[in-house]
PDB file of C-alpha atoms in Angstrom:
ATOM      1  CA  UNK D   1      29.089  24.270   3.173  1.00 78.00           C
ATOM      2  CA  UNK D   2      26.963  24.487   6.312  1.00 90.00           C
ATOM      3  CA  UNK D   3      25.572  21.360   8.019  1.00 86.00           C
ATOM      4  CA  UNK D   4      22.026  21.779   6.684  1.00 89.00           C
ATOM      5  CA  UNK D   5      23.200  22.251   3.096  1.00 92.00           C
ATOM      6  CA  UNK D   6      25.597  19.305   3.398  1.00 90.00           C
ATOM      7  CA  UNK D   7      22.761  17.110   4.653  1.00 94.00           C
ATOM      8  CA  UNK D   8      20.456  18.161   1.792  1.00 95.00           C
ATOM      9  CA  UNK D   9      23.205  17.470  -0.743  1.00 95.00           C
ATOM     10  CA  UNK D  10      23.761  14.025   0.819  1.00 96.00           C
ATOM     11  CA  UNK D  11      20.027  13.236   0.666  1.00 97.00           C
ATOM     12  CA  UNK D  12      19.943  14.170  -3.034  1.00 97.00           C
ATOM     13  CA  UNK D  13      23.039  12.063  -3.764  1.00 98.00           C
ATOM     14  CA  UNK D  14      21.534   9.063  -1.935  1.00 98.00           C
ATOM     15  CA  UNK D  15      18.269   9.386  -3.874  1.00 98.00           C
ATOM     16  CA  UNK D  16      20.193   9.458  -7.150  1.00 98.00           C
ATOM     17  CA  UNK D  17      22.203   6.419  -6.011  1.00 98.00           C
ATOM     18  CA  UNK D  18      19.049   4.396  -5.302  1.00 98.00           C
ATOM     19  CA  UNK D  19      17.497   5.409  -8.606  1.00 98.00           C
ATOM     20  CA  UNK D  20      20.708   4.400 -10.429  1.00 98.00           C
ATOM     21  CA  UNK D  21      20.661   1.034  -8.586  1.00 98.00           C
ATOM     22  CA  UNK D  22      17.111   0.414  -9.873  1.00 98.00           C
ATOM     23  CA  UNK D  23      17.748   1.675 -13.414  1.00 98.00           C
ATOM     24  CA  UNK D  24      20.910  -0.363 -13.915  1.00 98.00           C
ATOM     25  CA  UNK D  25      19.219  -3.449 -12.471  1.00 98.00           C
ATOM     26  CA  UNK D  26      16.293  -3.139 -14.883  1.00 97.00           C
ATOM     27  CA  UNK D  27      18.562  -2.409 -17.851  1.00 97.00           C
ATOM     28  CA  UNK D  28      20.952  -5.225 -16.868  1.00 97.00           C
ATOM     29  CA  UNK D  29      23.959  -2.937 -16.849  1.00 97.00           C
ATOM     30  CA  UNK D  30      25.880  -5.079 -14.417  1.00 98.00           C
ATOM     31  CA  UNK D  31      29.088  -3.038 -14.167  1.00 98.00           C
ATOM     32  CA  UNK D  32      27.119   0.121 -13.400  1.00 98.00           C
ATOM     33  CA  UNK D  33      24.889  -1.818 -10.997  1.00 98.00           C
ATOM     34  CA  UNK D  34      27.988  -3.107  -9.186  1.00 98.00           C
ATOM     35  CA  UNK D  35      29.277   0.447  -8.817  1.00 98.00           C
ATOM     36  CA  UNK D  36      26.224   1.344  -6.689  1.00 98.00           C
ATOM     37  CA  UNK D  37      27.308  -1.217  -4.078  1.00 98.00           C
ATOM     38  CA  UNK D  38      30.171  -1.107  -1.589  1.00 98.00           C
ATOM     39  CA  UNK D  39      32.565  -4.072  -1.943  1.00 98.00           C
ATOM     40  CA  UNK D  40      31.362  -5.380   1.449  1.00 98.00           C
ATOM     41  CA  UNK D  41      27.660  -4.821   0.732  1.00 98.00           C
ATOM     42  CA  UNK D  42      25.008  -7.218   1.982  1.00 98.00           C
ATOM     43  CA  UNK D  43      21.521  -7.868   0.631  1.00 97.00           C
ATOM     44  CA  UNK D  44      18.361  -9.572   1.844  1.00 94.00           C
ATOM     45  CA  UNK D  45      15.782 -10.165  -0.884  1.00 88.00           C
ATOM     46  CA  UNK D  46      12.621 -12.155  -0.363  1.00 75.00           C
ATOM     47  CA  UNK D  47       9.954 -13.550  -2.588  1.00 67.00           C
ATOM     48  CA  UNK D  48       7.166 -15.975  -1.921  1.00 61.00           C
ATOM     49  CA  UNK D  49       7.142 -16.745  -5.652  1.00 60.00           C
ATOM     50  CA  UNK D  50      10.856 -17.291  -6.073  1.00 60.00           C
ATOM     51  CA  UNK D  51      13.286 -19.232  -3.948  1.00 63.00           C
ATOM     52  CA  UNK D  52      12.226 -17.551  -0.712  1.00 69.00           C
ATOM     53  CA  UNK D  53      14.445 -15.215   1.282  1.00 80.00           C
ATOM     54  CA  UNK D  54      17.865 -14.749  -0.299  1.00 87.00           C
ATOM     55  CA  UNK D  55      20.882 -13.356   1.565  1.00 92.00           C
ATOM     56  CA  UNK D  56      24.138 -12.253  -0.014  1.00 95.00           C
ATOM     57  CA  UNK D  57      27.415 -10.974   1.366  1.00 98.00           C
ATOM     58  CA  UNK D  58      29.689  -8.965  -0.898  1.00 98.00           C
ATOM     59  CA  UNK D  59      29.134  -6.969  -4.075  1.00 98.00           C
ATOM     60  CA  UNK D  60      30.304  -9.839  -6.287  1.00 98.00           C
ATOM     61  CA  UNK D  61      27.755 -12.231  -4.760  1.00 98.00           C
ATOM     62  CA  UNK D  62      24.895  -9.744  -5.206  1.00 98.00           C
ATOM     63  CA  UNK D  63      25.792  -8.911  -8.804  1.00 98.00           C
ATOM     64  CA  UNK D  64      26.460 -12.564  -9.609  1.00 97.00           C
ATOM     65  CA  UNK D  65      23.028 -13.597  -8.417  1.00 95.00           C
ATOM     66  CA  UNK D  66      21.194 -10.760 -10.163  1.00 95.00           C
ATOM     67  CA  UNK D  67      22.988 -11.191 -13.473  1.00 97.00           C
ATOM     68  CA  UNK D  68      22.225 -14.916 -13.409  1.00 95.00           C
ATOM     69  CA  UNK D  69      18.611 -14.644 -12.240  1.00 92.00           C
ATOM     70  CA  UNK D  70      17.513 -11.814 -14.526  1.00 93.00           C
ATOM     71  CA  UNK D  71      18.303 -13.393 -17.854  1.00 92.00           C
ATOM     72  CA  UNK D  72      17.133 -12.527 -21.352  1.00 90.00           C
ATOM     73  CA  UNK D  73      13.626 -13.943 -20.771  1.00 91.00           C
ATOM     74  CA  UNK D  74      13.061 -11.751 -17.690  1.00 94.00           C
ATOM     75  CA  UNK D  75      12.097  -8.077 -17.862  1.00 94.00           C
ATOM     76  CA  UNK D  76      11.877  -6.090 -14.640  1.00 96.00           C
ATOM     77  CA  UNK D  77      10.679  -2.643 -13.668  1.00 97.00           C
ATOM     78  CA  UNK D  78      11.452  -1.426 -10.151  1.00 97.00           C
ATOM     79  CA  UNK D  79      10.030   1.882  -8.925  1.00 98.00           C
ATOM     80  CA  UNK D  80      10.918   3.311  -5.521  1.00 97.00           C
ATOM     81  CA  UNK D  81       9.347   6.355  -3.959  1.00 96.00           C
ATOM     82  CA  UNK D  82       8.487   7.934  -0.603  1.00 96.00           C
ATOM     83  CA  UNK D  83      12.094   7.898   0.661  1.00 97.00           C
ATOM     84  CA  UNK D  84      12.757   8.548   4.328  1.00 98.00           C
ATOM     85  CA  UNK D  85      16.477   9.273   4.536  1.00 98.00           C
ATOM     86  CA  UNK D  86      18.493   9.978   7.675  1.00 97.00           C
ATOM     87  CA  UNK D  87      22.068  11.183   7.214  1.00 97.00           C
ATOM     88  CA  UNK D  88      24.693  10.999   9.953  1.00 97.00           C
ATOM     89  CA  UNK D  89      27.998  12.278   8.592  1.00 95.00           C
ATOM     90  CA  UNK D  90      29.339   9.696   6.146  1.00 97.00           C
ATOM     91  CA  UNK D  91      26.623   7.113   6.867  1.00 98.00           C
ATOM     92  CA  UNK D  92      22.911   7.101   6.194  1.00 98.00           C
ATOM     93  CA  UNK D  93      19.809   4.945   6.447  1.00 98.00           C
ATOM     94  CA  UNK D  94      16.666   5.003   4.347  1.00 98.00           C
ATOM     95  CA  UNK D  95      13.375   3.285   3.734  1.00 98.00           C
ATOM     96  CA  UNK D  96      11.737   3.274   0.322  1.00 98.00           C
ATOM     97  CA  UNK D  97       8.381   2.053  -0.942  1.00 98.00           C
ATOM     98  CA  UNK D  98       8.947  -0.350  -3.851  1.00 97.00           C
ATOM     99  CA  UNK D  99       6.533  -1.340  -6.582  1.00 98.00           C
ATOM    100  CA  UNK D 100       7.840  -3.847  -9.084  1.00 97.00           C
ATOM    101  CA  UNK D 101       6.773  -5.805 -12.119  1.00 97.00           C
ATOM    102  CA  UNK D 102       8.511  -8.901 -13.441  1.00 95.00           C
ATOM    103  CA  UNK D 103       7.666 -10.300 -16.864  1.00 95.00           C
ATOM    104  CA  UNK D 104       8.910 -13.872 -17.001  1.00 94.00           C
ATOM    105  CA  UNK D 105       8.244 -14.679 -20.629  1.00 91.00           C
ATOM    106  CA  UNK D 106       9.843 -18.107 -20.360  1.00 90.00           C
ATOM    107  CA  UNK D 107       7.237 -19.001 -17.725  1.00 92.00           C
ATOM    108  CA  UNK D 108       4.353 -17.051 -19.296  1.00 94.00           C
ATOM    109  CA  UNK D 109       3.916 -15.149 -16.053  1.00 95.00           C
ATOM    110  CA  UNK D 110       3.774 -11.606 -14.738  1.00 95.00           C
ATOM    111  CA  UNK D 111       4.526 -10.864 -11.093  1.00 94.00           C
ATOM    112  CA  UNK D 112       3.422  -7.583  -9.539  1.00 96.00           C
ATOM    113  CA  UNK D 113       4.459  -6.714  -6.045  1.00 95.00           C
ATOM    114  CA  UNK D 114       5.190  -4.139  -3.401  1.00 96.00           C
ATOM    115  CA  UNK D 115       7.636  -3.973  -0.541  1.00 95.00           C
ATOM    116  CA  UNK D 116       9.520  -1.642   1.749  1.00 96.00           C
ATOM    117  CA  UNK D 117      13.275  -1.423   1.314  1.00 96.00           C
ATOM    118  CA  UNK D 118      15.550  -0.768   4.283  1.00 97.00           C
ATOM    119  CA  UNK D 119      18.944   0.456   3.129  1.00 98.00           C
ATOM    120  CA  UNK D 120      22.205   1.607   4.691  1.00 98.00           C
ATOM    121  CA  UNK D 121      24.753   3.770   2.901  1.00 98.00           C
ATOM    122  CA  UNK D 122      28.348   4.846   3.396  1.00 98.00           C
ATOM    123  CA  UNK D 123      30.312   7.666   1.806  1.00 98.00           C
ATOM    124  CA  UNK D 124      33.919   6.745   1.026  1.00 95.00           C
ATOM    125  CA  UNK D 125      36.181   9.264  -0.683  1.00 93.00           C
ATOM    126  CA  UNK D 126      33.152  11.463  -1.339  1.00 95.00           C
ATOM    127  CA  UNK D 127      31.112   8.742  -3.091  1.00 97.00           C
ATOM    128  CA  UNK D 128      27.955   7.226  -1.589  1.00 98.00           C
ATOM    129  CA  UNK D 129      27.416   3.484  -2.021  1.00 98.00           C
ATOM    130  CA  UNK D 130      24.913   0.998  -0.682  1.00 98.00           C
ATOM    131  CA  UNK D 131      26.310  -1.111   2.171  1.00 98.00           C
ATOM    132  CA  UNK D 132      23.067  -2.984   2.846  1.00 98.00           C
ATOM    133  CA  UNK D 133      19.824  -3.337   0.964  1.00 98.00           C
ATOM    134  CA  UNK D 134      16.836  -5.527   1.585  1.00 95.00           C
ATOM    135  CA  UNK D 135      13.091  -5.491   1.645  1.00 93.00           C
ATOM    136  CA  UNK D 136      10.023  -6.833   3.368  1.00 87.00           C
ATOM    137  CA  UNK D 137       7.330  -7.862   0.896  1.00 90.00           C
ATOM    138  CA  UNK D 138       3.788  -6.556   1.283  1.00 92.00           C
ATOM    139  CA  UNK D 139       2.409  -8.742  -1.497  1.00 93.00           C
ATOM    140  CA  UNK D 140       3.125 -10.510  -4.755  1.00 92.00           C
ATOM    141  CA  UNK D 141       0.489 -11.202  -7.366  1.00 94.00           C
ATOM    142  CA  UNK D 142       1.327 -13.944  -9.841  1.00 93.00           C
ATOM    143  CA  UNK D 143      -0.633 -13.575 -13.062  1.00 95.00           C
ATOM    144  CA  UNK D 144      -0.352 -16.131 -15.866  1.00 96.00           C
ATOM    145  CA  UNK D 145      -0.284 -14.477 -19.276  1.00 94.00           C
ATOM    146  CA  UNK D 146      -3.181 -16.800 -20.189  1.00 94.00           C
ATOM    147  CA  UNK D 147      -5.338 -14.935 -17.650  1.00 94.00           C
ATOM    148  CA  UNK D 148      -4.877 -11.687 -19.603  1.00 90.00           C
ATOM    149  CA  UNK D 149      -6.953 -12.057 -22.780  1.00 91.00           C
ATOM    150  CA  UNK D 150      -5.534  -9.998 -25.578  1.00 90.00           C
ATOM    151  CA  UNK D 151      -2.154  -9.513 -23.903  1.00 88.00           C
ATOM    152  CA  UNK D 152       0.498  -8.592 -26.431  1.00 87.00           C
ATOM    153  CA  UNK D 153       3.996  -7.675 -25.299  1.00 83.00           C
ATOM    154  CA  UNK D 154       5.351  -5.125 -27.746  1.00 81.00           C
ATOM    155  CA  UNK D 155       8.883  -4.864 -26.433  1.00 69.00           C
ATOM    156  CA  UNK D 156      10.688  -8.170 -25.979  1.00 59.00           C
ATOM    157  CA  UNK D 157      13.095  -8.626 -23.080  1.00 54.00           C
ATOM    158  CA  UNK D 158      16.604  -7.426 -23.814  1.00 55.00           C
ATOM    159  CA  UNK D 159      19.987  -8.626 -22.676  1.00 47.00           C
ATOM    160  CA  UNK D 160      21.068  -5.143 -21.570  1.00 48.00           C
TER     161      UNK D 160
END
């Protein structure tokens, strides 16, 4: 495979990896979510609504936090687009535009937000994994369900 083709294949694999990270997070498939992360992965997540900036070191710490924080009364939808991916051999960096929605039924609240992810990736034994992920928030809008007359959630949160 020539260098250009190899780079394009790597970009496609990294995009699929990020999409799998988001899908498994939203569906609460914690084993699959863990498999998107390198064992030594780090994460920086921030929220003005939540506990503020959160930093984790290690796949187990990241998965442990997510699986505890996104319980049965929380439904999330994360959508990333506009990737800018740079591949350098078996490492890569990317930025992604994120739009997310969190339905916190236990708090009667919806949170809508946007951010830019900055990620780093590493390919070990032919498999790409995330070695760092984190984002800088652009905004968060906190909307009480009471402020949405006629709101009816038709699909309850699920445990995954």
